[in-house]
Tab-separated table of C-alpha atoms and ligand atoms in Angstrom:
chain	number	residue	atom	x	y	z
J	814	UNK	CA	41.592	10.476	-58.984
J	815	UNK	CA	43.943	13.245	-58.635
J	816	UNK	CA	46.821	11.083	-58.303
J	817	UNK	CA	47.234	10.898	-61.890
J	818	UNK	CA	48.221	14.559	-61.990
J	819	UNK	CA	51.585	14.533	-59.928
J	820	UNK	CA	53.104	17.245	-58.659
J	821	UNK	CA	55.211	18.465	-61.699
J	822	UNK	CA	58.546	19.324	-59.887
J	823	UNK	CA	59.127	17.716	-56.325
J	824	UNK	CA	62.566	18.151	-56.310
J	825	UNK	CA	63.180	21.656	-57.798
J	826	UNK	CA	65.770	23.889	-57.447
J	827	UNK	CA	66.343	24.637	-53.814
J	828	UNK	CA	69.969	25.571	-54.167
J	829	UNK	CA	70.968	28.667	-52.055
J	830	UNK	CA	67.761	28.148	-49.732
J	831	UNK	CA	69.749	26.285	-47.211
J	832	UNK	CA	68.689	23.241	-45.005
J	833	UNK	CA	68.505	22.202	-41.390
J	834	UNK	CA	71.929	20.363	-40.978
J	835	UNK	CA	70.197	17.825	-38.622
J	836	UNK	CA	66.778	16.861	-37.613
J	837	UNK	CA	67.085	17.810	-33.993
J	838	UNK	CA	68.301	21.271	-34.906
J	839	UNK	CA	64.773	21.640	-36.873
J	840	UNK	CA	62.950	20.366	-34.079
J	841	UNK	CA	64.567	22.709	-31.661
J	842	UNK	CA	64.210	25.693	-33.966
J	843	UNK	CA	60.440	24.919	-34.604
J	844	UNK	CA	59.959	24.330	-31.044
J	845	UNK	CA	61.725	27.764	-30.381
J	846	UNK	CA	59.339	29.390	-32.627
J	847	UNK	CA	56.318	27.786	-31.265
J	848	UNK	CA	57.578	28.417	-27.372
J	849	UNK	CA	57.470	32.024	-26.858
J	850	UNK	CA	56.052	35.065	-24.921
J	851	UNK	CA	52.749	33.200	-25.735
J	852	UNK	CA	53.872	30.616	-23.524
J	853	UNK	CA	55.376	32.382	-20.498
J	854	UNK	CA	53.781	35.796	-20.520
J	855	UNK	CA	50.330	34.939	-22.522
J	856	UNK	CA	49.271	31.627	-21.242
J	857	UNK	CA	49.523	31.980	-17.514
J	858	UNK	CA	47.819	35.375	-17.541
J	859	UNK	CA	44.843	34.275	-19.537
J	860	UNK	CA	44.651	31.122	-17.675
J	861	UNK	CA	44.373	33.239	-14.659
J	862	UNK	CA	41.779	35.368	-16.182
J	863	UNK	CA	39.439	32.521	-17.283
J	864	UNK	CA	39.675	30.489	-13.774
J	865	UNK	CA	42.283	27.835	-14.468
J	866	UNK	CA	41.708	24.308	-14.939
J	867	UNK	CA	38.461	24.374	-16.765
J	868	UNK	CA	40.323	26.870	-19.240
J	869	UNK	CA	43.473	24.391	-19.329
J	870	UNK	CA	41.415	21.466	-20.062
J	871	UNK	CA	39.575	23.128	-23.263
J	872	UNK	CA	43.005	24.784	-24.434
J	873	UNK	CA	44.483	21.144	-24.413
J	874	UNK	CA	41.400	19.742	-26.331
J	875	UNK	CA	42.099	22.763	-28.828
J	876	UNK	CA	45.666	21.774	-29.441
J	877	UNK	CA	44.831	18.483	-30.270
J	878	UNK	CA	41.793	19.204	-32.640
J	879	UNK	CA	43.219	22.227	-34.279
J	880	UNK	CA	46.821	22.934	-33.295
J	881	UNK	CA	48.166	19.437	-34.349
J	882	UNK	CA	46.360	18.935	-37.334
J	883	UNK	CA	47.503	22.325	-38.980
J	884	UNK	CA	50.629	22.025	-37.484
J	885	UNK	CA	51.072	18.961	-39.900
J	886	UNK	CA	49.417	20.573	-42.470
J	887	UNK	CA	51.788	23.458	-42.593
J	888	UNK	CA	54.816	21.208	-42.293
J	889	UNK	CA	53.418	18.953	-45.296
J	890	UNK	CA	52.981	22.134	-47.671
J	891	UNK	CA	56.504	23.597	-46.655
J	892	UNK	CA	58.291	20.268	-47.083
J	893	UNK	CA	56.594	19.306	-50.201
J	894	UNK	CA	57.238	22.564	-52.098
J	895	UNK	CA	60.393	23.734	-50.632
J	896	UNK	CA	59.198	26.852	-50.761
J	897	UNK	CA	58.131	30.206	-48.853
J	898	UNK	CA	54.351	30.517	-48.188
J	899	UNK	CA	53.570	32.439	-51.198
J	900	UNK	CA	55.772	29.963	-53.599
J	901	UNK	CA	54.116	27.052	-51.805
J	902	UNK	CA	50.809	27.785	-52.373
J	903	UNK	CA	51.393	28.675	-55.949
J	904	UNK	CA	53.610	25.698	-56.683
J	905	UNK	CA	50.525	23.258	-55.182
J	906	UNK	CA	47.946	24.726	-57.005
J	907	UNK	CA	49.248	26.806	-60.193
J	908	UNK	CA	50.893	30.140	-61.007
J	909	UNK	CA	49.150	33.166	-60.244
J	910	UNK	CA	46.625	31.025	-58.060
J	911	UNK	CA	44.433	32.979	-55.798
J	912	UNK	CA	45.595	30.776	-53.028
J	913	UNK	CA	48.713	32.655	-52.851
J	914	UNK	CA	46.673	35.224	-51.212
J	915	UNK	CA	46.985	33.001	-48.185
J	916	UNK	CA	50.836	32.905	-48.529
J	917	UNK	CA	50.676	36.760	-48.658
J	918	UNK	CA	48.739	37.200	-45.619
J	919	UNK	CA	51.176	35.172	-43.905
J	920	UNK	CA	54.239	37.323	-44.976
J	921	UNK	CA	51.897	40.465	-43.937
J	922	UNK	CA	50.930	38.479	-40.273
J	923	UNK	CA	54.755	37.877	-39.839
J	924	UNK	CA	55.805	41.592	-40.551
J	925	UNK	CA	52.829	42.942	-38.100
J	926	UNK	CA	53.415	40.473	-35.203
J	927	UNK	CA	57.134	40.833	-35.220
J	928	UNK	CA	56.662	44.641	-35.096
J	929	UNK	CA	54.788	44.903	-32.029
J	930	UNK	CA	56.346	41.158	-30.583
J	931	UNK	CA	59.776	42.921	-30.221
J	932	UNK	CA	58.345	45.717	-28.262
J	933	UNK	CA	57.274	43.311	-25.412
J	934	UNK	CA	60.404	41.433	-26.129
J	935	UNK	CA	62.150	44.547	-25.345
J	936	UNK	CA	60.269	44.936	-21.911
J	937	UNK	CA	61.490	41.602	-21.011
J	938	UNK	CA	65.124	42.354	-22.008
J	939	UNK	CA	65.039	45.631	-19.943
J	940	UNK	CA	63.307	43.350	-16.950
J	941	UNK	CA	66.814	41.646	-16.774
J	942	UNK	CA	68.837	44.529	-16.000
J	943	UNK	CA	65.971	45.703	-13.552
J	944	UNK	CA	66.317	42.372	-11.727
J	945	UNK	CA	70.212	42.470	-11.796
J	946	UNK	CA	69.836	45.730	-10.193
J	947	UNK	CA	67.097	44.129	-7.536
J	948	UNK	CA	63.609	45.184	-7.227
J	949	UNK	CA	63.289	47.821	-4.387
J	950	UNK	CA	60.919	49.770	-2.513
J	951	UNK	CA	56.759	49.382	-1.615
J	952	UNK	CA	54.781	46.882	-3.979
J	953	UNK	CA	53.253	49.866	-5.564
J	954	UNK	CA	56.662	51.421	-6.617
J	955	UNK	CA	57.860	48.324	-7.897
J	956	UNK	CA	54.611	47.932	-9.967
J	957	UNK	CA	54.473	51.400	-11.221
J	958	UNK	CA	58.018	51.080	-12.804
J	959	UNK	CA	56.314	48.861	-15.503
J	960	UNK	CA	54.010	51.694	-16.435
J	961	UNK	CA	57.023	54.114	-16.540
J	962	UNK	CA	58.740	51.604	-19.060
J	963	UNK	CA	55.719	51.451	-21.226
J	964	UNK	CA	55.046	55.182	-21.356
J	965	UNK	CA	58.548	56.126	-21.859
J	966	UNK	CA	59.009	56.247	-25.526
J	967	UNK	CA	62.916	56.578	-25.051
J	968	UNK	CA	63.155	53.157	-22.936
J	969	UNK	CA	60.633	51.247	-25.011
J	970	UNK	CA	62.382	52.164	-28.555
J	971	UNK	CA	65.717	51.383	-26.861
J	972	UNK	CA	65.004	47.852	-25.915
J	973	UNK	CA	62.776	47.358	-29.181
J	974	UNK	CA	66.153	48.261	-31.292
J	975	UNK	CA	68.380	46.223	-29.281
J	976	UNK	CA	65.735	42.782	-29.999
J	977	UNK	CA	65.347	43.703	-33.414
J	978	UNK	CA	69.001	43.875	-33.842
J	979	UNK	CA	69.424	40.651	-32.280
J	980	UNK	CA	66.925	39.201	-34.700
J	981	UNK	CA	68.655	40.702	-37.676
J	982	UNK	CA	71.737	39.289	-36.660
J	983	UNK	CA	70.540	35.527	-36.212
J	984	UNK	CA	68.653	35.409	-39.632
J	985	UNK	CA	71.153	37.153	-41.577
J	986	UNK	CA	73.468	33.799	-40.525
J	987	UNK	CA	71.130	31.854	-42.533
J	988	UNK	CA	69.443	28.384	-41.833
J	989	UNK	CA	72.103	26.190	-40.293
J	990	UNK	CA	74.730	28.657	-39.006
J	991	UNK	CA	72.081	31.193	-37.993
J	992	UNK	CA	68.491	29.968	-36.881
J	993	UNK	CA	69.907	26.242	-36.387
J	994	UNK	CA	72.567	27.342	-34.338
J	995	UNK	CA	71.248	29.740	-32.056
J	996	UNK	CA	68.369	27.384	-31.555
J	997	UNK	CA	70.560	24.688	-30.323
J	998	UNK	CA	72.084	27.004	-28.004
J	999	UNK	CA	68.835	28.888	-26.571
J	1000	UNK	CA	66.477	26.147	-26.463
J	1001	UNK	CA	68.163	23.701	-23.946
J	1002	UNK	CA	69.225	26.915	-21.769
J	1003	UNK	CA	65.515	27.851	-21.691
J	1004	UNK	CA	64.525	24.095	-20.850
J	1005	UNK	CA	67.203	24.152	-18.015
J	1006	UNK	CA	66.155	27.637	-16.378
J	1007	UNK	CA	62.293	26.450	-16.882
J	1008	UNK	CA	63.205	23.079	-14.963
J	1009	UNK	CA	65.166	25.013	-12.321
J	1010	UNK	CA	62.272	27.765	-11.525
J	1011	UNK	CA	59.599	25.005	-11.619
J	1012	UNK	CA	61.419	23.040	-9.003
J	1013	UNK	CA	61.867	26.193	-7.142
J	1014	UNK	CA	58.044	26.800	-7.378
J	1015	UNK	CA	56.950	23.276	-6.466
J	1016	UNK	CA	59.439	22.157	-3.588
J	1017	UNK	CA	60.661	25.679	-2.211
J	1018	UNK	CA	57.387	27.318	-2.004
J	1019	UNK	CA	54.031	26.584	-0.311
J	1020	UNK	CA	52.323	27.368	-3.272
J	1021	UNK	CA	52.875	24.286	-5.258
J	1022	UNK	CA	50.115	22.389	-4.395
J	1023	UNK	CA	47.628	25.156	-4.866
J	1024	UNK	CA	49.093	25.998	-8.287
J	1025	UNK	CA	48.712	22.366	-9.442
J	1026	UNK	CA	44.952	22.212	-8.103
J	1027	UNK	CA	44.519	25.496	-9.745
J	1028	UNK	CA	45.727	24.614	-13.076
J	1029	UNK	CA	44.709	20.941	-13.363
J	1030	UNK	CA	41.414	21.095	-11.254
J	1031	UNK	CA	38.492	22.062	-13.783
J	1032	UNK	CA	36.172	24.817	-12.488
J	1033	UNK	CA	33.738	25.474	-15.340
J	1034	UNK	CA	31.873	28.460	-13.498
J	1035	UNK	CA	34.323	31.127	-14.823
J	1036	UNK	CA	35.100	29.492	-18.382
J	1037	UNK	CA	32.072	31.015	-20.225
J	1038	UNK	CA	31.968	30.850	-24.432
J	1039	UNK	CA	34.298	33.583	-24.130
J	1040	UNK	CA	37.066	31.398	-22.326
J	1041	UNK	CA	36.333	28.606	-24.735
J	1042	UNK	CA	36.997	30.643	-27.956
J	1043	UNK	CA	40.190	32.584	-26.158
J	1044	UNK	CA	41.484	28.986	-25.659
J	1045	UNK	CA	41.147	28.284	-29.369
J	1046	UNK	CA	42.868	31.439	-30.342
J	1047	UNK	CA	45.477	30.972	-28.430
J	1048	UNK	CA	46.250	27.582	-29.797
J	1049	UNK	CA	46.775	29.108	-32.915
J	1050	UNK	CA	49.292	31.933	-31.725
J	1051	UNK	CA	51.470	29.456	-29.088
J	1052	UNK	CA	51.873	27.051	-31.988
J	1053	UNK	CA	53.029	29.416	-34.539
J	1054	UNK	CA	50.327	28.613	-36.801
J	1055	UNK	CA	48.138	30.335	-39.616
J	1056	UNK	CA	51.024	32.665	-40.889
J	1057	UNK	CA	53.274	30.100	-42.621
J	1058	UNK	CA	55.835	29.882	-40.056
J	1059	UNK	CA	55.667	26.288	-40.029
J	1060	UNK	CA	55.461	26.333	-44.055
J	1061	UNK	CA	58.782	28.048	-44.105
J	1062	UNK	CA	60.847	26.003	-41.505
J	1063	UNK	CA	59.207	23.009	-42.852
J	1064	UNK	CA	60.490	24.012	-46.504
J	1065	UNK	CA	64.063	23.611	-45.098
J	1066	UNK	CA	63.483	19.960	-44.395
J	1067	UNK	CA	65.168	17.436	-46.057
J	1068	UNK	CA	62.833	14.391	-47.026
J	1069	UNK	CA	62.988	11.535	-44.843
J	1070	UNK	CA	62.100	12.423	-41.325
J	1071	UNK	CA	58.610	11.402	-39.965
J	1072	UNK	CA	56.398	14.417	-40.320
J	1073	UNK	CA	53.775	13.210	-37.768
J	1074	UNK	CA	56.270	12.368	-35.132
J	1075	UNK	CA	57.626	16.003	-35.371
J	1076	UNK	CA	54.162	17.759	-35.198
J	1077	UNK	CA	53.663	15.753	-32.488
J	1078	UNK	CA	56.827	16.643	-30.572
J	1079	UNK	CA	56.597	20.152	-31.515
J	1080	UNK	CA	52.984	20.596	-30.324
J	1081	UNK	CA	54.019	18.350	-27.017
J	1082	UNK	CA	56.808	20.593	-25.942
J	1083	UNK	CA	55.326	23.910	-26.494
J	1084	UNK	CA	52.128	22.700	-24.338
J	1085	UNK	CA	54.656	21.455	-21.924
J	1086	UNK	CA	56.625	24.300	-21.477
J	1087	UNK	CA	53.353	26.535	-21.020
J	1088	UNK	CA	52.276	24.244	-18.220
J	1089	UNK	CA	55.582	23.923	-16.588
J	1090	UNK	CA	55.621	27.946	-16.730
J	1091	UNK	CA	52.170	28.229	-15.147
J	1092	UNK	CA	53.219	25.568	-12.143
J	1093	UNK	CA	56.135	28.084	-11.801
J	1094	UNK	CA	54.571	31.534	-11.721
J	1095	UNK	CA	51.201	30.262	-10.023
J	1096	UNK	CA	53.289	28.467	-7.080
J	1097	UNK	CA	55.285	31.944	-6.391
J	1098	UNK	CA	51.885	33.685	-6.673
J	1099	UNK	CA	50.080	31.843	-4.206
J	1100	UNK	CA	52.985	30.962	-1.957
J	1101	UNK	CA	52.583	35.250	-1.420
J	1102	UNK	CA	49.049	35.056	-1.382
J	1103	UNK	CA	48.439	37.230	-4.488
J	1104	UNK	CA	45.770	37.025	-6.875
J	1105	UNK	CA	45.989	34.424	-10.063
J	1106	UNK	CA	43.904	36.752	-12.379
J	1107	UNK	CA	46.111	39.885	-13.120
J	1108	UNK	CA	45.826	39.927	-16.637
J	1109	UNK	CA	48.451	41.549	-18.645
J	1110	UNK	CA	50.399	42.496	-15.655
J	1111	UNK	CA	51.061	39.130	-14.020
J	1112	UNK	CA	54.688	39.212	-15.329
J	1113	UNK	CA	55.935	42.466	-15.409
J	1114	UNK	CA	53.979	43.946	-12.360
J	1115	UNK	CA	52.837	41.044	-9.671
J	1116	UNK	CA	56.096	38.899	-10.118
J	1117	UNK	CA	58.573	41.755	-9.547
J	1118	UNK	CA	56.909	42.476	-6.096
J	1119	UNK	CA	57.644	38.538	-5.371
J	1120	UNK	CA	60.883	38.770	-6.647
J	1121	UNK	CA	61.937	41.377	-4.190
J	1122	UNK	CA	61.600	38.723	-1.570
J	1123	UNK	CA	62.716	35.755	-3.565
J	1124	UNK	CA	65.890	37.637	-4.841
J	1125	UNK	CA	67.785	37.907	-8.187
J	1126	UNK	CA	68.786	34.145	-8.125
J	1127	UNK	CA	65.408	33.572	-9.241
J	1128	UNK	CA	64.303	36.710	-11.211
J	1129	UNK	CA	67.560	37.279	-13.607
J	1130	UNK	CA	66.946	33.581	-14.785
J	1131	UNK	CA	63.263	34.130	-15.141
J	1132	UNK	CA	63.735	37.222	-17.518
J	1133	UNK	CA	66.497	35.818	-19.290
J	1134	UNK	CA	64.148	32.858	-20.114
J	1135	UNK	CA	61.481	34.947	-21.157
J	1136	UNK	CA	63.968	36.805	-23.468
J	1137	UNK	CA	65.139	33.733	-25.153
J	1138	UNK	CA	61.942	32.250	-25.556
J	1139	UNK	CA	61.186	35.648	-27.343
J	1140	UNK	CA	64.067	35.497	-29.756
J	1141	UNK	CA	63.632	32.197	-30.808
J	1142	UNK	CA	59.965	33.228	-31.963
J	1143	UNK	CA	61.165	36.760	-33.341
J	1144	UNK	CA	63.657	35.033	-35.665
J	1145	UNK	CA	60.887	32.673	-37.069
J	1146	UNK	CA	58.824	35.511	-37.791
J	1147	UNK	CA	61.499	37.493	-39.543
J	1148	UNK	CA	62.443	34.323	-41.472
J	1149	UNK	CA	58.896	33.892	-43.117
J	1150	UNK	CA	59.030	37.384	-44.277
J	1151	UNK	CA	62.887	37.379	-45.387
J	1152	UNK	CA	62.034	33.955	-47.191
J	1153	UNK	CA	59.796	35.242	-49.625
J	1154	UNK	CA	61.923	38.016	-50.631
J	1155	UNK	CA	64.924	35.476	-51.226
J	1156	UNK	CA	62.720	32.888	-53.174
J	1157	UNK	CA	60.501	34.913	-55.379
J	1158	UNK	CA	62.386	38.472	-55.595
J	1159	UNK	CA	65.776	36.666	-56.053
J	1160	UNK	CA	67.099	39.248	-53.252
J	1161	UNK	CA	70.162	38.142	-51.232
J	1162	UNK	CA	69.673	37.219	-47.628
J	1163	UNK	CA	71.665	39.832	-46.247
J	1164	UNK	CA	70.085	42.678	-48.196
J	1165	UNK	CA	66.300	40.885	-47.514
J	1166	UNK	CA	67.164	40.682	-43.496
J	1167	UNK	CA	68.387	44.128	-43.609
J	1168	UNK	CA	65.775	46.049	-45.158
J	1169	UNK	CA	62.845	43.893	-43.973
J	1170	UNK	CA	64.084	44.144	-40.521
J	1171	UNK	CA	64.516	47.976	-40.638
J	1172	UNK	CA	60.961	47.944	-41.994
J	1173	UNK	CA	59.415	45.887	-39.405
J	1174	UNK	CA	61.800	47.923	-36.683
J	1175	UNK	CA	60.150	51.280	-38.022
J	1176	UNK	CA	56.661	49.952	-37.662
J	1177	UNK	CA	57.283	48.659	-34.290
J	1178	UNK	CA	58.360	52.370	-33.147
J	1179	UNK	CA	54.182	52.947	-33.373
J	1180	UNK	CA	53.786	50.381	-30.940
J	1181	UNK	CA	56.765	51.338	-28.603
J	1182	UNK	CA	55.375	54.820	-28.367
J	1183	UNK	CA	52.072	54.188	-26.443
J	1184	UNK	CA	50.848	57.506	-26.481
J	1185	UNK	CA	50.230	57.137	-30.437
J	1186	UNK	CA	46.959	55.681	-31.384
J	1187	UNK	CA	45.347	54.449	-34.453
J	1188	UNK	CA	43.368	57.199	-36.285
J	1189	UNK	CA	39.411	56.654	-35.574
J	1190	UNK	CA	39.947	53.417	-33.669
J	1191	UNK	CA	40.717	54.902	-30.180
J	1192	UNK	CA	43.096	52.146	-29.636
J	1193	UNK	CA	46.839	52.412	-29.147
J	1194	UNK	CA	49.008	50.905	-32.014
J	1195	UNK	CA	50.190	48.296	-29.812
J	1196	UNK	CA	46.740	46.774	-29.001
J	1197	UNK	CA	45.458	47.246	-32.506
J	1198	UNK	CA	48.283	45.010	-34.008
J	1199	UNK	CA	48.181	42.699	-31.534
J	1200	UNK	CA	44.283	42.442	-31.587
J	1201	UNK	CA	44.015	42.428	-35.369
J	1202	UNK	CA	47.098	39.783	-36.051
J	1203	UNK	CA	45.996	37.531	-33.348
J	1204	UNK	CA	42.347	37.591	-33.451
J	1205	UNK	CA	41.913	38.079	-37.332
J	1206	UNK	CA	45.006	37.404	-39.373
J	1207	UNK	CA	46.229	34.086	-37.819
J	1208	UNK	CA	42.697	32.426	-37.634
J	1209	UNK	CA	41.660	33.491	-41.261
J	1210	UNK	CA	45.451	32.461	-42.587
J	1211	UNK	CA	44.570	29.185	-40.570
J	1212	UNK	CA	41.230	28.502	-41.809
J	1213	UNK	CA	42.319	29.117	-45.727
J	1214	UNK	CA	45.565	26.797	-45.137
J	1215	UNK	CA	43.210	24.145	-43.720
J	1216	UNK	CA	40.620	24.467	-46.608
J	1217	UNK	CA	43.521	24.232	-48.905
J	1218	UNK	CA	45.293	21.064	-47.621
J	1219	UNK	CA	42.044	19.127	-46.929
J	1220	UNK	CA	40.116	20.232	-50.382
J	1221	UNK	CA	42.545	21.462	-53.113
J	1222	UNK	CA	46.034	19.842	-52.564
J	1223	UNK	CA	46.253	16.770	-54.463
J	1224	UNK	CA	45.638	13.393	-52.466
J	1225	UNK	CA	49.182	12.090	-53.588
J	1226	UNK	CA	51.123	14.651	-52.441
J	1227	UNK	CA	49.343	15.076	-49.083
J	1228	UNK	CA	49.625	11.389	-48.354
J	1229	UNK	CA	53.397	11.067	-49.912
J	1230	UNK	CA	54.588	13.696	-47.417
J	1231	UNK	CA	52.375	12.277	-44.644
J	1232	UNK	CA	53.832	8.773	-45.048
J	1233	UNK	CA	50.916	6.572	-45.384
J	1234	UNK	CA	47.319	6.173	-46.397
J	1235	UNK	CA	46.340	4.432	-43.306
J	1236	UNK	CA	43.578	5.004	-40.828
J	1237	UNK	CA	45.800	7.732	-39.154
J	1238	UNK	CA	45.948	9.661	-42.582
J	1239	UNK	CA	42.157	9.191	-42.989
J	1240	UNK	CA	41.571	10.551	-39.495
J	1241	UNK	CA	43.513	13.616	-40.287
J	1242	UNK	CA	42.035	14.148	-43.426
J	1243	UNK	CA	38.591	13.938	-41.728
J	1244	UNK	CA	39.715	16.366	-39.023
J	1245	UNK	CA	41.005	18.962	-41.645
J	1246	UNK	CA	38.054	18.526	-43.828
J	1247	UNK	CA	34.998	19.070	-41.319
J	1248	UNK	CA	36.330	19.412	-37.625
J	1249	UNK	CA	39.054	21.945	-37.716
J	1250	UNK	CA	37.642	24.342	-40.155
J	1251	UNK	CA	34.264	24.588	-38.360
J	1252	UNK	CA	36.194	25.321	-35.086
J	1253	UNK	CA	38.074	28.043	-36.561
J	1254	UNK	CA	35.439	29.564	-38.420
J	1255	UNK	CA	33.496	29.814	-35.061
J	1256	UNK	CA	36.400	31.952	-33.461
J	1257	UNK	CA	36.350	34.122	-36.204
J	1258	UNK	CA	32.743	34.815	-36.320
J	1259	UNK	CA	32.906	35.053	-32.633
J	1260	UNK	CA	35.594	38.036	-33.035
J	1261	UNK	CA	33.663	39.468	-35.850
J	1262	UNK	CA	30.712	39.528	-33.173
J	1263	UNK	CA	28.584	38.443	-36.071
J	1264	UNK	CA	26.335	36.172	-33.938
J	1265	UNK	CA	25.805	38.955	-31.519
J	1266	UNK	CA	25.215	41.454	-34.626
J	1267	UNK	CA	22.752	39.175	-36.225
J	1268	UNK	CA	20.870	38.638	-32.910
J	1269	UNK	CA	20.474	42.203	-32.085
J	1270	UNK	CA	19.290	42.856	-35.773
J	1271	UNK	CA	16.986	40.172	-35.628
J	1272	UNK	CA	15.381	41.378	-32.428
J	1273	UNK	CA	15.287	45.062	-33.858
J	1274	UNK	CA	13.748	43.746	-36.783
J	1275	UNK	CA	11.255	41.672	-34.789
J	1276	UNK	CA	10.365	44.872	-32.907
J	1277	UNK	CA	9.934	46.446	-35.929
J	1278	UNK	CA	7.490	44.049	-37.338
J	1279	UNK	CA	5.437	44.067	-34.014
J	1280	UNK	CA	5.114	47.925	-34.173
J	1281	UNK	CA	4.369	47.464	-37.764
J	1282	UNK	CA	1.819	44.868	-37.137
J	1283	UNK	CA	0.435	46.477	-34.080
I	675	LIG	N1	54.310	31.021	-30.935
I	675	LIG	C1	54.892	32.196	-30.760
I	675	LIG	C2	54.744	32.403	-29.032
I	675	LIG	O1	54.312	31.866	-28.398
I	675	LIG	C3	54.374	33.361	-31.280
I	675	LIG	C4	54.548	33.025	-32.756
I	675	LIG	C5	53.261	33.476	-33.392
I	675	LIG	C6	55.935	33.133	-33.273
I	675	LIG	C7	53.214	33.288	-34.638
I	675	LIG	C8	55.694	32.792	-34.975
I	675	LIG	C9	54.375	33.010	-35.494
I	675	LIG	O2	55.151	33.432	-28.356
């Protein structure tokens, strides 16, 4: 029905926006965005916290049911419109459409996430130098170094400054000569380092088989509802979904490549890297008889203690890997924000990158100074931004993106980019219409504690009623 109304201008002026030079360049850049601190820092520790295999299994299901369809949805929106997230929703709906708010939310998410992401990336950078110098002293002394770094505003701000400068430097170069070129260098290096670390973990330590059992043998006793929902939330973060990063990267694609294949490749690589990083890390952890559930400190506190015995030839590549992964994700976060000001406000790329990069840098200082906390919340800025963006901004952005592509976008626009109207297309449409939004809504409702609040309200009303009736 809506086929009659075609997208008015599918070949709008995209001059000056830039394009990926090669399709492998796009794949590496998009995979670079997806693979980041989420895979190497976050995935292993939440897997540890929720008991291993069962969590991994649920996470894999989430990637398939929510992640993959949304990844494809964002790429379709981006390539169809050749626009930043705000422009994309307007172009597919109408100028001034309320759906542009979803794009706006994405731009704001990019701004907020990069501000604190850069602080963690700064820690990774700092640990390269610590690893080169060698970890020395007692286990307590090594572990307390992390606390010193986090609570020293001077050090945290220093490394945050370097990381932001790197991201700004790359994004200023533009799509081909900045993002694509660096992704082509950093991503293969990352794969090689990771493979080396995993081989070391599997074959040179005694923890390999334990690590495999931990990651792949499901034990549902430690999972719980909380674990299921964390797995879903993590699927968003790790695949860079819900904030228009894939819309933006998709917008620099030329027509012709197969989006389904691309979305599968990106999601597959992201998942494999998380699993391989998990194998490498847990092999070392089990080899030394340490505990897997060490939360946030797994990488910065537990591993350095092991690295003292293993040596710098493993620890230095490990933190280089972490930093590379963070850089290719950081540039995608910055690009979302920059693309809006270049496309819609007519700013030059250099001015947009410098001004917005500086803005994000200043916001990041609040997260870098651990002593500062958000007024009235009792939370530090770092935790507040992390919690708010990952648990609210991304799922809400993802939910509306899903509703938009499933219910608002014209069938022709969608099917043209998808490349067919066969059973696969119908299956995707079904997922995006009914399954994905319900799953995402479940996370948001849980995060807001709506179910719990309603439950207690119900109990209170019930007690009140009993009292009243009695
Ligand atoms: N996917 C990145 C990671 O796993 C983080 C990210 C989120 C990047 C959202 C871009 C957009 O670290």
